[in-house]
Short mmCIF file of C-alpha atoms in Angstrom, two decimals:
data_model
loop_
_atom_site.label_atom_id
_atom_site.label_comp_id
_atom_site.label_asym_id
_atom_site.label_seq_id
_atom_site.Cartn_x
_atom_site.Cartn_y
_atom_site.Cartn_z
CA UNK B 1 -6.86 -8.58 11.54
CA UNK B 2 -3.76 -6.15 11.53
CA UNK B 3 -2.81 -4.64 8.14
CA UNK B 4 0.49 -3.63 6.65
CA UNK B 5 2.17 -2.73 3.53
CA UNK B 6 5.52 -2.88 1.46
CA UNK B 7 5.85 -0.85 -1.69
CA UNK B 8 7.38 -1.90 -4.47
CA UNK B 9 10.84 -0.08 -4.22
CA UNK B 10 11.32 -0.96 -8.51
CA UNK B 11 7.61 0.39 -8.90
CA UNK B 12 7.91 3.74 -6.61
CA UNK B 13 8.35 7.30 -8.79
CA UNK B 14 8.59 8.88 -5.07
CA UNK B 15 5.58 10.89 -5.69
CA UNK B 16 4.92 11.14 -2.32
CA UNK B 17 1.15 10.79 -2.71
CA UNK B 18 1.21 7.92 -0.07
CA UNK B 19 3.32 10.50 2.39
CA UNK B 20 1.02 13.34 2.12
CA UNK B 21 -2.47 10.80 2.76
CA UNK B 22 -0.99 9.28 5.89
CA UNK B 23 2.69 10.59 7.38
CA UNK B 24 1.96 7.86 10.22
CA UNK B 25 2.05 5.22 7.55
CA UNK B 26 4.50 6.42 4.58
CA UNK B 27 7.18 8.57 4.45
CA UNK B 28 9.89 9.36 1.18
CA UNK B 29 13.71 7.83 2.61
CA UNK B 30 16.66 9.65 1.58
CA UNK B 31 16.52 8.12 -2.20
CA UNK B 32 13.10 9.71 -2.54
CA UNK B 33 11.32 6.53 -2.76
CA UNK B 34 8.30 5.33 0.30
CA UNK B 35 8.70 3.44 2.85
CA UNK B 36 5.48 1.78 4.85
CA UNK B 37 5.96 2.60 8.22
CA UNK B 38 5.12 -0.40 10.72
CA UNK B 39 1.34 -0.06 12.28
CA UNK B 40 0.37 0.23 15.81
CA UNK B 41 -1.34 -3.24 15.01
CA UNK B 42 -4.78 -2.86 15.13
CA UNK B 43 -7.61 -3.03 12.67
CA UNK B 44 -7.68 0.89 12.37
CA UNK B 45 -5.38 1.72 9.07
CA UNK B 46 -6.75 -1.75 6.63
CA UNK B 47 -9.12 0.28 4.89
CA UNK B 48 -6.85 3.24 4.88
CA UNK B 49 -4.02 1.36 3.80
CA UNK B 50 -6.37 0.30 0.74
CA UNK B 51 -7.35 3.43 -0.26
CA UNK B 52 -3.74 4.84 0.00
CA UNK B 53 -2.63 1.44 -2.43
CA UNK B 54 -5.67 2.58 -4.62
CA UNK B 55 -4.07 5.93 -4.94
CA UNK B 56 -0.86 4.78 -6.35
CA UNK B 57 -0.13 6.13 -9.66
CA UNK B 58 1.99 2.94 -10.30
CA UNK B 59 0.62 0.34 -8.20
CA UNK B 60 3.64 0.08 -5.65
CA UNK B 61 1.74 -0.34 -2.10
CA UNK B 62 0.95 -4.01 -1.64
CA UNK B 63 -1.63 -4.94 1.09
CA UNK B 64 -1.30 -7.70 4.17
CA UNK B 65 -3.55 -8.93 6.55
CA UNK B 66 -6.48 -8.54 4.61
CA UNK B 67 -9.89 -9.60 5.66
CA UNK B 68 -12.12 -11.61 3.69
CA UNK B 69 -13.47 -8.74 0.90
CA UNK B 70 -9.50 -8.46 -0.19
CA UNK B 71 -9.37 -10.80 -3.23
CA UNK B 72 -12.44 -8.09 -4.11
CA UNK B 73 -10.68 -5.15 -4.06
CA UNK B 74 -7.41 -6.72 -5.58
CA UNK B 75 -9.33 -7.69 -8.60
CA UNK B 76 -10.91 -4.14 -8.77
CA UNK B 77 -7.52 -2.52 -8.26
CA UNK B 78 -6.17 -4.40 -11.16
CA UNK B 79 -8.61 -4.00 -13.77
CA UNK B 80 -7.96 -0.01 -13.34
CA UNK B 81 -4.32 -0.54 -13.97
#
């Protein structure tokens, strides 16, 4: 299943933590805040895409297309918040 991601323009600081982990993915618009970049549509960036959202200092990268393990790592990405 394909992934993507939106980010949470209210949430963002602009850190640009998502950016520097995957350019192909993330990138800082003119306002300083990411944007998720569409993905080529295969299978390839899920578990990147999690580890990115993981990464988030404020929790702004939101996951699609998840396989079955995502209500997992959801509940394990909350409980650090």
């Amino acid at each position: 299943m394909s992934a993507s991601a939106q980010v949470d323009r209210t949430l963002c600081l602009g850190t640009g933590l998502c950016e520097s982990m995957a350019q192909e993915l993330f990138l800082l618009d003119d306002e300083g805040i990411a944007v998720a970049l569409p993905t080529d549509g295969t299978d390839e960036p899920l578990e990147r895409l999690h580890a990115i959202a993981d990464c988030c200092p404020t929790g702004a990268i939101t996951v699609t297309g998840e396989d079955l393990g995502a209500a997992e790592r959801e509940s394990e990405h909350e409980s650090k918040g």
